[in-house]
Amino acid sequence: MSDSRSAVLSPVAQGFADVDLTGLASQLGVTPRRLSDLPADVAGIINADLEAEGPVLLEGSGDNHFDAEVAAALGIPLVLVAAEEGRATELVERHAHELGATVAGVVSADELSTSEKIADVIEGAGATQVVTAPVFEKQLVDQAKKTNAHIVLPEGEDDRIVEASGRLLERGVARLTILGKPEEIKARAEKLGVDISAADLIDHETSELAEEFAADFAELRKKKGITLEQARETMRDISYFATMMVHKGLADGMVSGAAHTTAHTIKPSFQIIKTSPDASVVSSIFLMVMRGRVWAFGDCAVNPNPTAEQLGEIAVVSAKTASQFGLDPRVAMLSYSTGTSGSGPDVDRAVEAVKFAREKNADLKVDGPLQFDAACDAGVAQKKAPDSPVAGQANVFIFPDLEAGNAGYKIAQRTGGALAIGPILQGLNKPVNDLSRGATVDDIVNTVAITAIQAGEA
């Protein structure tokens, strides 16, 4: 929606007289719309098909907070309409800036009678899109749609999975197979008021695929002494059955974990799908979406104490994963030391990790050891690491171990207001992703979209 002729007109107090929105929009050569005619939530407005209309002039709702959120999310300027500039207008403008909106200026209701003033105000402000959670989630969905991927969801007994499936199918994000008792899943969908008729429903315990999968699993694990009878019993486990669907090409990826542990979700992947040829370890990243930026944090979910070589590999694959979601990766190997400011085995490990990363990918922008402030803050970077190609502008952060990574992403999530999307597993031959058992319906939709994008990049 970023266009220099688009704007949100937001009335301040009682300063908004009746405006001929249609006439004004016509003079500006844009489409007139009223926020009152659009969905009542910011995410809904983001998902409305405004982009197809080109530049748009939106009449605000009268709620300056909401109007500022919409302007920031759409990446278009906010024009405050007030009878006069005063304390109230200053407070509204300050609050809008805090929400990430670009305030183009303040105009009077009288000045809206001609397009000249408002055109000058809008074009003077420009329109730099501010990345927000709704914007990024829509980007994920739009990117996933292009892949037409087929994702298997092995937890059809969970209402969140059923509700998310309805949303995914309605928006055309991916083709779906849901595992569970078909009649029970249909009953849940009907009770929830969602349409999942386009999904394939499979009872893994009675499916004719079970015997074929058991034979294949026994062959895959024969060196471990797995018998056919043991393999048949294993295929009764819904995660193993779903993973075998991905292995056999009957689905492009799997998303699970809403009702199962991480170990239960990813262990079958280690045994069946296995790591890709260029990876020796499975790891993860979280996409951390904050107003105005998207960062990647890794590894925050899988490896407790990675070696220097593993950290180097995690840096390389994390950069590759981040690039799938629109980031131009600049990787910081985090430590309590920046360069030689500290010493010890942990600092030495970070130095070695950077060396391994550069050996694996000579073109990768990676540096370390870097403290977090030196990695992300240009002012600190200028003092602590002035010659670094990454310091001050990093967007992929590799934590030294699982303890630091897990704490780091949760601190950003809980105190910084970041949307944490993940963990996104990387290093497997085919995409499998894990959900938190506390996952929301939105989390599930995002994770399926991510898995579809990974499948499309495979």
GROMACS .gro file of C-alpha atoms in nm, residues 308 343-353:
model
   12
  308ALA     CA    1   3.199  -2.381   1.719
  343SER     CA    2   3.857  -1.340   2.652
  344GLY     CA    3   3.789  -1.699   2.740
  345PRO     CA    4   3.673  -2.025   2.581
  346ASP     CA    5   3.328  -1.888   2.492
  347VAL     CA    6   3.480  -1.594   2.305
  348ASP     CA    7   3.725  -1.828   2.130
  349ARG     CA    8   3.430  -2.046   2.027
  350ALA     CA    9   3.256  -1.744   1.867
  351VAL     CA   10   3.576  -1.657   1.677
  352GLU     CA   11   3.601  -2.013   1.549
  353ALA     CA   12   3.231  -2.017   1.462
   0.00000   0.00000   0.00000
